PDB file of C-alpha atoms in Angstrom:
ATOM      1  CA  MET A   1      71.392  50.073 180.965  1.00  0.00           C
ATOM      2  CA  ALA A   2      72.063  53.304 179.083  1.00  0.00           C
ATOM      3  CA  ILE A   3      75.328  55.104 179.684  1.00  0.00           C
ATOM      4  CA  ASN A   4      74.946  58.850 180.122  1.00  0.00           C
ATOM      5  CA  ASN A   5      77.195  60.771 177.813  1.00  0.00           C
ATOM      6  CA  PRO A   6      77.277  64.455 178.773  1.00  0.00           C
ATOM      7  CA  TYR A   7      78.923  65.440 175.484  1.00  0.00           C
ATOM      8  CA  ALA A   8      76.194  63.715 173.439  1.00  0.00           C
ATOM      9  CA  ALA A   9      73.537  65.355 175.586  1.00  0.00           C
ATOM     10  CA  TYR A  10      75.178  68.760 175.069  1.00  0.00           C
ATOM     11  CA  GLN A  11      75.379  68.227 171.304  1.00  0.00           C
ATOM     12  CA  ASN A  12      71.734  67.170 171.124  1.00  0.00           C
ATOM     13  CA  ASN A  13      70.665  70.160 173.219  1.00  0.00           C
ATOM     14  CA  SER A  14      72.704  72.612 171.129  1.00  0.00           C
ATOM     15  CA  VAL A  15      71.076  71.331 167.936  1.00  0.00           C
ATOM     16  CA  THR A  16      67.528  71.392 169.301  1.00  0.00           C
ATOM     17  CA  THR A  17      67.871  74.908 170.765  1.00  0.00           C
ATOM     18  CA  SER A  18      69.721  76.546 167.848  1.00  0.00           C
ATOM     19  CA  THR A  19      68.204  78.978 165.404  1.00  0.00           C
ATOM     20  CA  PRO A  20      68.065  78.013 161.713  1.00  0.00           C
ATOM     21  CA  GLY A  21      70.995  80.365 161.098  1.00  0.00           C
ATOM     22  CA  GLU A  22      73.068  78.700 163.807  1.00  0.00           C
ATOM     23  CA  LEU A  23      72.202  75.266 162.392  1.00  0.00           C
ATOM     24  CA  THR A  24      73.451  76.368 158.976  1.00  0.00           C
ATOM     25  CA  LEU A  25      76.684  77.550 160.589  1.00  0.00           C
ATOM     26  CA  MET A  26      77.012  74.130 162.238  1.00  0.00           C
ATOM     27  CA  LEU A  27      76.589  72.485 158.839  1.00  0.00           C
ATOM     28  CA  TYR A  28      79.350  74.625 157.346  1.00  0.00           C
ATOM     29  CA  ASN A  29      81.656  73.829 160.263  1.00  0.00           C
ATOM     30  CA  GLY A  30      80.862  70.127 160.002  1.00  0.00           C
ATOM     31  CA  CYS A  31      81.548  70.145 156.284  1.00  0.00           C
ATOM     32  CA  LEU A  32      84.918  71.820 156.836  1.00  0.00           C
ATOM     33  CA  LYS A  33      85.773  69.310 159.563  1.00  0.00           C
ATOM     34  CA  PHE A  34      84.975  66.316 157.341  1.00  0.00           C
ATOM     35  CA  ILE A  35      86.920  67.689 154.359  1.00  0.00           C
ATOM     36  CA  GLN A  36      89.931  68.245 156.617  1.00  0.00           C
ATOM     37  CA  GLN A  37      89.553  64.732 158.058  1.00  0.00           C
ATOM     38  CA  GLY A  38      89.415  63.374 154.518  1.00  0.00           C
ATOM     39  CA  LYS A  39      92.572  65.250 153.540  1.00  0.00           C
ATOM     40  CA  MET A  40      94.389  63.993 156.639  1.00  0.00           C
ATOM     41  CA  ALA A  41      93.287  60.405 156.017  1.00  0.00           C
ATOM     42  CA  LEU A  42      94.476  60.696 152.408  1.00  0.00           C
ATOM     43  CA  GLU A  43      97.882  61.956 153.570  1.00  0.00           C
ATOM     44  CA  GLU A  44      98.097  58.963 155.923  1.00  0.00           C
ATOM     45  CA  GLY A  45      97.093  56.537 153.168  1.00  0.00           C
ATOM     46  CA  LYS A  46      93.845  55.639 154.931  1.00  0.00           C
ATOM     47  CA  LEU A  47      91.685  55.582 151.831  1.00  0.00           C
ATOM     48  CA  GLU A  48      88.613  54.056 153.447  1.00  0.00           C
ATOM     49  CA  GLU A  49      88.595  56.732 156.183  1.00  0.00           C
ATOM     50  CA  LYS A  50      89.103  59.401 153.505  1.00  0.00           C
ATOM     51  CA  ASN A  51      86.136  58.088 151.570  1.00  0.00           C
ATOM     52  CA  VAL A  52      83.869  58.035 154.635  1.00  0.00           C
ATOM     53  CA  ALA A  53      84.834  61.582 155.665  1.00  0.00           C
ATOM     54  CA  ILE A  54      84.397  62.996 152.156  1.00  0.00           C
ATOM     55  CA  GLN A  55      81.029  61.294 151.784  1.00  0.00           C
ATOM     56  CA  LYS A  56      79.931  62.947 155.038  1.00  0.00           C
ATOM     57  CA  ALA A  57      81.036  66.317 153.646  1.00  0.00           C
ATOM     58  CA  GLN A  58      79.085  65.586 150.457  1.00  0.00           C
ATOM     59  CA  ALA A  59      75.984  64.755 152.495  1.00  0.00           C
ATOM     60  CA  ILE A  60      76.236  68.129 154.213  1.00  0.00           C
ATOM     61  CA  VAL A  61      76.638  69.943 150.892  1.00  0.00           C
ATOM     62  CA  THR A  62      73.572  68.086 149.609  1.00  0.00           C
ATOM     63  CA  GLU A  63      71.631  69.173 152.703  1.00  0.00           C
ATOM     64  CA  LEU A  64      72.716  72.783 152.153  1.00  0.00           C
ATOM     65  CA  MET A  65      71.518  72.542 148.541  1.00  0.00           C
ATOM     66  CA  LEU A  66      68.156  71.095 149.563  1.00  0.00           C
ATOM     67  CA  THR A  67      67.508  73.742 152.193  1.00  0.00           C
ATOM     68  CA  LEU A  68      68.289  76.767 150.018  1.00  0.00           C
ATOM     69  CA  ASP A  69      65.492  79.322 150.044  1.00  0.00           C
ATOM     70  CA  THR A  70      64.948  79.736 146.315  1.00  0.00           C
ATOM     71  CA  SER A  71      62.745  82.784 146.826  1.00  0.00           C
ATOM     72  CA  TYR A  72      65.986  84.832 146.919  1.00  0.00           C
ATOM     73  CA  PRO A  73      67.821  85.413 143.624  1.00  0.00           C
ATOM     74  CA  VAL A  74      71.206  84.728 145.254  1.00  0.00           C
ATOM     75  CA  ALA A  75      70.107  81.137 145.938  1.00  0.00           C
ATOM     76  CA  GLU A  76      70.661  80.220 142.299  1.00  0.00           C
ATOM     77  CA  ASN A  77      74.277  81.400 142.474  1.00  0.00           C
ATOM     78  CA  MET A  78      74.776  79.542 145.741  1.00  0.00           C
ATOM     79  CA  LEU A  79      73.358  76.378 144.210  1.00  0.00           C
ATOM     80  CA  VAL A  80      75.906  76.561 141.385  1.00  0.00           C
ATOM     81  CA  LEU A  81      78.719  76.938 143.918  1.00  0.00           C
ATOM     82  CA  TYR A  82      77.405  74.058 146.040  1.00  0.00           C
ATOM     83  CA  GLU A  83      77.281  71.881 142.918  1.00  0.00           C
ATOM     84  CA  PHE A  84      80.873  72.881 142.141  1.00  0.00           C
ATOM     85  CA  VAL A  85      81.967  72.026 145.704  1.00  0.00           C
ATOM     86  CA  ASN A  86      80.238  68.677 145.429  1.00  0.00           C
ATOM     87  CA  SER A  87      81.978  67.953 142.113  1.00  0.00           C
ATOM     88  CA  ARG A  88      85.366  68.864 143.639  1.00  0.00           C
ATOM     89  CA  LEU A  89      84.689  66.480 146.527  1.00  0.00           C
ATOM     90  CA  ILE A  90      83.653  63.664 144.185  1.00  0.00           C
ATOM     91  CA  ASP A  91      86.626  64.190 141.856  1.00  0.00           C
ATOM     92  CA  GLY A  92      89.055  64.580 144.754  1.00  0.00           C
ATOM     93  CA  ASN A  93      87.742  61.382 146.294  1.00  0.00           C
ATOM     94  CA  ILE A  94      88.042  59.418 143.061  1.00  0.00           C
ATOM     95  CA  LYS A  95      91.449  60.834 142.065  1.00  0.00           C
ATOM     96  CA  ASN A  96      92.861  61.053 145.612  1.00  0.00           C
ATOM     97  CA  ASP A  97      93.757  64.674 144.863  1.00  0.00           C
ATOM     98  CA  PRO A  98      94.060  66.929 147.925  1.00  0.00           C
ATOM     99  CA  ALA A  99      94.146  70.053 145.708  1.00  0.00           C
ATOM    100  CA  LEU A 100      90.518  69.396 144.754  1.00  0.00           C
ATOM    101  CA  PHE A 101      89.620  69.126 148.446  1.00  0.00           C
ATOM    102  CA  ASP A 102      91.393  72.462 148.991  1.00  0.00           C
ATOM    103  CA  GLU A 103      89.172  74.095 146.350  1.00  0.00           C
ATOM    104  CA  ALA A 104      86.079  72.828 148.148  1.00  0.00           C
ATOM    105  CA  LEU A 105      87.485  73.955 151.511  1.00  0.00           C
ATOM    106  CA  GLY A 106      88.069  77.478 150.221  1.00  0.00           C
ATOM    107  CA  ILE A 107      84.514  77.907 149.001  1.00  0.00           C
ATOM    108  CA  ILE A 108      82.921  76.421 152.109  1.00  0.00           C
ATOM    109  CA  LYS A 109      85.132  78.609 154.335  1.00  0.00           C
ATOM    110  CA  GLU A 110      83.934  81.699 152.431  1.00  0.00           C
ATOM    111  CA  PHE A 111      80.309  80.636 152.891  1.00  0.00           C
ATOM    112  CA  ARG A 112      80.909  79.900 156.586  1.00  0.00           C
ATOM    113  CA  ASP A 113      82.675  83.192 157.249  1.00  0.00           C
ATOM    114  CA  THR A 114      79.996  85.171 155.426  1.00  0.00           C
ATOM    115  CA  TRP A 115      77.245  83.308 157.251  1.00  0.00           C
ATOM    116  CA  LYS A 116      78.939  83.988 160.600  1.00  0.00           C
ATOM    117  CA  GLN A 117      78.966  87.720 159.777  1.00  0.00           C
ATOM    118  CA  VAL A 118      75.270  87.623 158.865  1.00  0.00           C
ATOM    119  CA  ILE A 119      74.450  86.018 162.215  1.00  0.00           C
ATOM    120  CA  GLN A 120      76.513  88.638 164.075  1.00  0.00           C
ATOM    121  CA  VAL A 121      74.836  91.528 162.229  1.00  0.00           C
ATOM    122  CA  ASN A 122      71.391  90.081 162.922  1.00  0.00           C
ATOM    123  CA  ARG A 123      72.219  89.629 166.608  1.00  0.00           C
ATOM    124  CA  SER A 124      73.449  93.203 166.966  1.00  0.00           C
ATOM    125  CA  LYS A 125      70.271  94.481 165.269  1.00  0.00           C
ATOM    126  CA  GLN A 126      68.192  92.275 167.542  1.00  0.00           C
ATOM    127  CA  TYR A 127      69.930  93.596 170.666  1.00  0.00           C
ATOM    128  CA  ALA A 128      69.666  97.168 169.393  1.00  0.00           C
ATOM    129  CA  ASN A 129      65.908  96.721 168.997  1.00  0.00           C
ATOM    130  CA  VAL A 130      65.626  95.266 172.510  1.00  0.00           C
ATOM    131  CA  ASN A 131      67.509  98.256 173.966  1.00  0.00           C
ATOM    132  CA  GLU A 132      65.115 100.677 172.233  1.00  0.00           C
ATOM    133  CA  ILE A 133      62.113  99.259 174.057  1.00  0.00           C
TER     134      ILE A 133
END
């Protein structure tokens, strides 16, 4: 007998009905969440939990790298920054150095905030076009 979990259903529905831009925003937010969980686990001396959380953040960064649209010149610069973030996460995980996690957090926050602005601009243009009809 399956147990209905409304939260899981909501999460699944939000992923399946989101635009590609919204999915990318979710990835950034997830990455930030896992880096912060890793930092907290490190502070609490829970090294296995830290490792799991940081590996989840790395998986998201890898996904972001794989889904870059290389037809845009800026993608190459983004790839370099993603590789840097990934190296900070790896080094921070190995060395148990929260400062390296902070470097990764800063870059991912910048990407997330910029991406959020892009989505908002696109939405306002979309609504402006609808109002012109």
